[in-house]
PDB file of C-alpha atoms in Angstrom:
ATOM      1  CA  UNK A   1       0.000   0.000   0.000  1.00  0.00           C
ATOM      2  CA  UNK A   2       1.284   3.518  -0.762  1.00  0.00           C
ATOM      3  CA  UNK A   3       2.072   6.338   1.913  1.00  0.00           C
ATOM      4  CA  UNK A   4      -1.429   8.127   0.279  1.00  0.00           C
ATOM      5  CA  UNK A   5      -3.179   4.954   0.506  1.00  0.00           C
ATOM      6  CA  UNK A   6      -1.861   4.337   3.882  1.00  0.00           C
ATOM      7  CA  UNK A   7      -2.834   7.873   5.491  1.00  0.00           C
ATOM      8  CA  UNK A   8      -6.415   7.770   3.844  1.00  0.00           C
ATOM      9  CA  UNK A   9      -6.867   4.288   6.080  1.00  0.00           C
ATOM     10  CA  UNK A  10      -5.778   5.890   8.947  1.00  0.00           C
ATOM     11  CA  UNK A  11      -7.763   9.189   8.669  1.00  0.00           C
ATOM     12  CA  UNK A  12     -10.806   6.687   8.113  1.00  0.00           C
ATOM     13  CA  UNK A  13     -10.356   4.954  10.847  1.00  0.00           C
ATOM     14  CA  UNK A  14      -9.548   7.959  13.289  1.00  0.00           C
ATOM     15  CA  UNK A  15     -12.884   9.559  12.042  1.00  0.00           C
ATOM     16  CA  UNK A  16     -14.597   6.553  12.644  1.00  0.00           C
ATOM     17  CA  UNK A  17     -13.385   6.165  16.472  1.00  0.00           C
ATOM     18  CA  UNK A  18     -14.142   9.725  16.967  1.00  0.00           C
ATOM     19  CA  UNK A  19     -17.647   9.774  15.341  1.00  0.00           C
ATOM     20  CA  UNK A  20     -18.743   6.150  17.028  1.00  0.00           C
ATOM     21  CA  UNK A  21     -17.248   7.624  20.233  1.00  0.00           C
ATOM     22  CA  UNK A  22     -18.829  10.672  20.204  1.00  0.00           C
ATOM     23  CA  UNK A  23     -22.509   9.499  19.284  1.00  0.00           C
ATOM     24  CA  UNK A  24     -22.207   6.273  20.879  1.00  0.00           C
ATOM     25  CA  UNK A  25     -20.297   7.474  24.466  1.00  0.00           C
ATOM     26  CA  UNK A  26     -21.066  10.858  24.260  1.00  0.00           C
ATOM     27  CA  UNK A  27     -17.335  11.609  25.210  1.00  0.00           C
ATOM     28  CA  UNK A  28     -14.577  13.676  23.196  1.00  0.00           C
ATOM     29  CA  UNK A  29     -11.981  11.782  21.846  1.00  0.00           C
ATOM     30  CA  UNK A  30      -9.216  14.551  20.690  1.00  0.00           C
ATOM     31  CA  UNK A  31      -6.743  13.289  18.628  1.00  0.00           C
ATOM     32  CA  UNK A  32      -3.124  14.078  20.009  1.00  0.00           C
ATOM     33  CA  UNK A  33      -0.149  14.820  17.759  1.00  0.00           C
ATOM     34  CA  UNK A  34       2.232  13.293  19.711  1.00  0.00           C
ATOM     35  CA  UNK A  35       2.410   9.674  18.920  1.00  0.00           C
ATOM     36  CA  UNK A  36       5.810   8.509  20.050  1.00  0.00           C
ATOM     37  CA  UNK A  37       5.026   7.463  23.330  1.00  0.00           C
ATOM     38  CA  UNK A  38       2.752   4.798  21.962  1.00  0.00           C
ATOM     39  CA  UNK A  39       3.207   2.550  25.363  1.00  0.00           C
ATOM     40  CA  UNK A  40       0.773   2.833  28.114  1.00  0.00           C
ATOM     41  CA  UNK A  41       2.340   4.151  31.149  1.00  0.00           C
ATOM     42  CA  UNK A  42       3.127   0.798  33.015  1.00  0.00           C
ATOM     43  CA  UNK A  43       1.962   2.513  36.247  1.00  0.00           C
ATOM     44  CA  UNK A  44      -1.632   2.298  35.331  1.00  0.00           C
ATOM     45  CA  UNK A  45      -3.940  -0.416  34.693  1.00  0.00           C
ATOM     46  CA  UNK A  46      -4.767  -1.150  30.926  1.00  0.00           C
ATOM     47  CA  UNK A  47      -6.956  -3.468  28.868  1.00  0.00           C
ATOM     48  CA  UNK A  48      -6.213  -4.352  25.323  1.00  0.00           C
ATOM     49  CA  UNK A  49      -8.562  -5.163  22.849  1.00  0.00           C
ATOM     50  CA  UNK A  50      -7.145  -6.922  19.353  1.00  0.00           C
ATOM     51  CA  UNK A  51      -8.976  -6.827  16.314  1.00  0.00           C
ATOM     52  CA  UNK A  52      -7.527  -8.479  13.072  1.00  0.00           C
ATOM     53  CA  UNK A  53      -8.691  -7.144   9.200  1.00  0.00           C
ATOM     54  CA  UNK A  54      -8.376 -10.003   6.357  1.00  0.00           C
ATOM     55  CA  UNK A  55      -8.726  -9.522   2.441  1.00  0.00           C
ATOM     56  CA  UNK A  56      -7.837  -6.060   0.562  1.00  0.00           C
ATOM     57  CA  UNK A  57      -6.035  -4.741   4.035  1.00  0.00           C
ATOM     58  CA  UNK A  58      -4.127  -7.251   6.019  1.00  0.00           C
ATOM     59  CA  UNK A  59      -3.839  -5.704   9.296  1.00  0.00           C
ATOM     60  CA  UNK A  60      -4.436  -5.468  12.822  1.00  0.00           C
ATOM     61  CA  UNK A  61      -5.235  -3.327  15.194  1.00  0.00           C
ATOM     62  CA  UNK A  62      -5.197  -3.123  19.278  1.00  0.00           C
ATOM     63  CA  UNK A  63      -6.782  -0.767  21.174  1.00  0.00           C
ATOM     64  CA  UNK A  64      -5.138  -0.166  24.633  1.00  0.00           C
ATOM     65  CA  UNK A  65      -7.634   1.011  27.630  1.00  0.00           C
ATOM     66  CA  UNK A  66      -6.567   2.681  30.616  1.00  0.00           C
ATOM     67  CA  UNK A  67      -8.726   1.772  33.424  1.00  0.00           C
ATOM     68  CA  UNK A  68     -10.879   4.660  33.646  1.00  0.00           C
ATOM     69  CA  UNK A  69     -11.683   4.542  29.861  1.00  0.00           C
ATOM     70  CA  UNK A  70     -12.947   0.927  30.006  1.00  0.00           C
ATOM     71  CA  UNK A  71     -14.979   1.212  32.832  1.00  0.00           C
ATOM     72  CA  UNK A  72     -16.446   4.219  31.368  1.00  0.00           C
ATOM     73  CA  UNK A  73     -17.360   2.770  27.995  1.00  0.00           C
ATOM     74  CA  UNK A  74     -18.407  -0.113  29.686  1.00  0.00           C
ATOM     75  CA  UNK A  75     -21.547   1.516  31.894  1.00  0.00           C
ATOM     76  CA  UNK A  76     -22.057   4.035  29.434  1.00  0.00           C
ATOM     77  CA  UNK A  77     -22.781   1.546  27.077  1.00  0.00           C
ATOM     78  CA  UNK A  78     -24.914  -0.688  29.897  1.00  0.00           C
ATOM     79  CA  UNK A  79     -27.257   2.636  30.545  1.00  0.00           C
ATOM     80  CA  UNK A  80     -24.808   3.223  33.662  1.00  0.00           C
ATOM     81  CA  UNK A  81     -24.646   0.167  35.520  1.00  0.00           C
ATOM     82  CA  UNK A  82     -21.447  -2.156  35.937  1.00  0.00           C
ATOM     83  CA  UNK A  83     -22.411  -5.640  34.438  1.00  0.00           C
ATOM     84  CA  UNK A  84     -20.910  -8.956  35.180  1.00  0.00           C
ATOM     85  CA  UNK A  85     -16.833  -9.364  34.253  1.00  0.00           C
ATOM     86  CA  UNK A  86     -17.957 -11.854  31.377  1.00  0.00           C
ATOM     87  CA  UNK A  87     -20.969  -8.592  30.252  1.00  0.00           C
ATOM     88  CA  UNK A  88     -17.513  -5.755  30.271  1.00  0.00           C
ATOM     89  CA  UNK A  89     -15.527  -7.465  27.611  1.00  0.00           C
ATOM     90  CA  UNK A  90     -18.621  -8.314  25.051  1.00  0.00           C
ATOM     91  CA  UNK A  91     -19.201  -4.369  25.469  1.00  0.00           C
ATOM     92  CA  UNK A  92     -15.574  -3.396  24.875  1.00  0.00           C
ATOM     93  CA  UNK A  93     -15.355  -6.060  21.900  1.00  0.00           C
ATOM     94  CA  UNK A  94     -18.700  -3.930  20.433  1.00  0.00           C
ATOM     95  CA  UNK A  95     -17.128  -0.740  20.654  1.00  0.00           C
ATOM     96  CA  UNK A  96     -14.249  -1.799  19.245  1.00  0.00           C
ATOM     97  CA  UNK A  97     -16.726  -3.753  16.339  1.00  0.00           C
ATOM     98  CA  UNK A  98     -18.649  -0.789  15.747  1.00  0.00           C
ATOM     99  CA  UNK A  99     -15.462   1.739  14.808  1.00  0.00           C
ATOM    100  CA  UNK A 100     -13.993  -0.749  12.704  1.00  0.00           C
ATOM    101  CA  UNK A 101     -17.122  -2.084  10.894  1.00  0.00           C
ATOM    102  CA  UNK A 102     -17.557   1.709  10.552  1.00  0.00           C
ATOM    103  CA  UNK A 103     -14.886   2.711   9.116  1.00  0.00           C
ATOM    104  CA  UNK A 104     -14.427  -1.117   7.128  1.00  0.00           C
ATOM    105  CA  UNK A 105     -17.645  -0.433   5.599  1.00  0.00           C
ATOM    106  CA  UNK A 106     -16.371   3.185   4.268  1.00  0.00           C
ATOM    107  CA  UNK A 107     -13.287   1.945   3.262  1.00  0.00           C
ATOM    108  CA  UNK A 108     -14.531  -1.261   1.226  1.00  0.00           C
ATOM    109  CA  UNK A 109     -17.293   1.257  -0.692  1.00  0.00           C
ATOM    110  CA  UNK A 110     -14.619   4.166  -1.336  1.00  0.00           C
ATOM    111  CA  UNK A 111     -11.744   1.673  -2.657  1.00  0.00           C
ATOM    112  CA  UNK A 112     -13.922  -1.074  -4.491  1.00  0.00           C
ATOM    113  CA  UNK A 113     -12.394  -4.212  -2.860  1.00  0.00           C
ATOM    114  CA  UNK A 114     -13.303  -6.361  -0.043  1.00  0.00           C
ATOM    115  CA  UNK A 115     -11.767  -6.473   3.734  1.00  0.00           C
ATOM    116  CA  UNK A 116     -13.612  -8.373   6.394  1.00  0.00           C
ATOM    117  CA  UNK A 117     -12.858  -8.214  10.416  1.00  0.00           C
ATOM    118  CA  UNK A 118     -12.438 -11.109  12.913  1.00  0.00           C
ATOM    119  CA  UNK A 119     -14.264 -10.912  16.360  1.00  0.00           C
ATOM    120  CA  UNK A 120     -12.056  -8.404  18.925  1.00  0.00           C
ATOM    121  CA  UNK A 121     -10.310 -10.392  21.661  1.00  0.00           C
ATOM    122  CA  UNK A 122      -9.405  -8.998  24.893  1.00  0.00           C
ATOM    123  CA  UNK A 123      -6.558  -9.044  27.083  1.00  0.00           C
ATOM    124  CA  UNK A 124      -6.151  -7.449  30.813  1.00  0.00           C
ATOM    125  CA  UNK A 125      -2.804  -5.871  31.842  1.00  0.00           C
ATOM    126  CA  UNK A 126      -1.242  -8.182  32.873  1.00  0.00           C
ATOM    127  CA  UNK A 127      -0.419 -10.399  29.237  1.00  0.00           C
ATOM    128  CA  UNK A 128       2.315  -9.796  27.961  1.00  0.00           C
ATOM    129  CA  UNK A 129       2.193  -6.379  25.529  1.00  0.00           C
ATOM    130  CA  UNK A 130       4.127  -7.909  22.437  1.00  0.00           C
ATOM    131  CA  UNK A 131       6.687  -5.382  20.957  1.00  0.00           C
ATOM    132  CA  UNK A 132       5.858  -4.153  17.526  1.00  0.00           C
ATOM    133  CA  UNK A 133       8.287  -2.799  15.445  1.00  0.00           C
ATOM    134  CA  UNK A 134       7.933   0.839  14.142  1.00  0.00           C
ATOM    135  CA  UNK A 135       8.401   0.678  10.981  1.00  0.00           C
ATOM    136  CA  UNK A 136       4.861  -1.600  11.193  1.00  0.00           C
ATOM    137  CA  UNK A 137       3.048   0.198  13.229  1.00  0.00           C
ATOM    138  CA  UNK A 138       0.675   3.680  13.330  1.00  0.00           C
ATOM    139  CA  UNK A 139      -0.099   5.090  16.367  1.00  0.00           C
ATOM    140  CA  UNK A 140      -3.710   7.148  16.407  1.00  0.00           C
ATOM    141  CA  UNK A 141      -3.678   7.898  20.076  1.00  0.00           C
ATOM    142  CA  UNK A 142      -6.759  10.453  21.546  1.00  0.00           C
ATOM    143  CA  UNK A 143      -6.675  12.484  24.563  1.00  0.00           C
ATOM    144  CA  UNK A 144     -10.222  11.840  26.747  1.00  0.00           C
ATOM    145  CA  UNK A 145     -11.479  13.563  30.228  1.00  0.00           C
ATOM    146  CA  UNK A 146     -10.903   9.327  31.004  1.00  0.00           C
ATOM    147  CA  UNK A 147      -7.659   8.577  29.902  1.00  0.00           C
ATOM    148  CA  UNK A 148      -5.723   8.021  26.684  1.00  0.00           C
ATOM    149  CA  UNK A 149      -6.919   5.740  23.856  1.00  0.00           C
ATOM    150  CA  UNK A 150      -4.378   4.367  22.171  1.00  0.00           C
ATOM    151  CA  UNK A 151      -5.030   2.730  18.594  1.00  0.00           C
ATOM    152  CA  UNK A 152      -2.207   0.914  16.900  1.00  0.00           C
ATOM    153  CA  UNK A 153      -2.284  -0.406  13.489  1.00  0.00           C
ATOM    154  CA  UNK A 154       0.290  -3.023  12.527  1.00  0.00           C
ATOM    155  CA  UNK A 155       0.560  -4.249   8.830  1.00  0.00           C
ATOM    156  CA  UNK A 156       0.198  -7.600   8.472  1.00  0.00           C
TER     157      UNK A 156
END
């Protein structure tokens, strides 16, 4: 794919989590500039959510939660109530299936070819966090009254 190519993904995609986050959360994601410190800070508790994209784009992409963030999205989305442990991660998977299938949908109409997503997974803090090399990976990290979102994308 081709640095133009590549940057019209990722401005898809960072317009979908905003939009989705925005109507769905009613919270404002603001995208931050600074995307070298890409890590969570290791002093704060994190979930990680891993989604994988098959067919035209071969990619993945994990979303890293700090605590606040995840519990937030979590009884926001469960009309303010804290479900069951096993309840949390199917709402944290459909966040993170609604901004992709967003933005997958957009992309698959604009470019004409066909890229399908696999069911999110989720990890707590403590799994390992597997080191991805930079030239791989795109950092779209957003700055929230809860915490940072991070969103990487690594190539496949």
């Amino acid at each position: 794919m081709i640095e133009k190519e590549k940057q019209q993904v990722l401005s898809i995609f960072d317009e979908a989590i905003y939009k989705v986050s925005h109507k769905l959360l009613r919270i404002e994601l603001r995208k931050m500039t600074d995307a070298n410190g890409w890590k969570p800070d290791e002093t704060k508790e994190y979930y990680r959510g891993v989604i994988h994209m098959h067919g035209y784009l071969n990619a993945t992409l994990i979303y890293y939660f700090p605590e606040e963030l995840y519990y937030y999205i979590v009884r926001t989305m469960n009309c303010g109530s804290l479900p069951s442990e096993d309840e949390r991660q199917l709402y944290i998977g459909e966040f993170i299936n609604i901004t992709c299938g967003h933005a997958i949908s957009r992309l698959n109409d604009m470019l004409g070819k066909s890229t399908r997503i696999t069911v999110p997974h989720l990890y707590a803090r403590s799994d390992i966090l597997e080191e991805i090399p930079e030239e791989n990976r795109m950092v779209l990290p957003y700055q929230s009254e809860k915490g940072v979102l991070h969103v990487i994308a690594c190539s496949d």
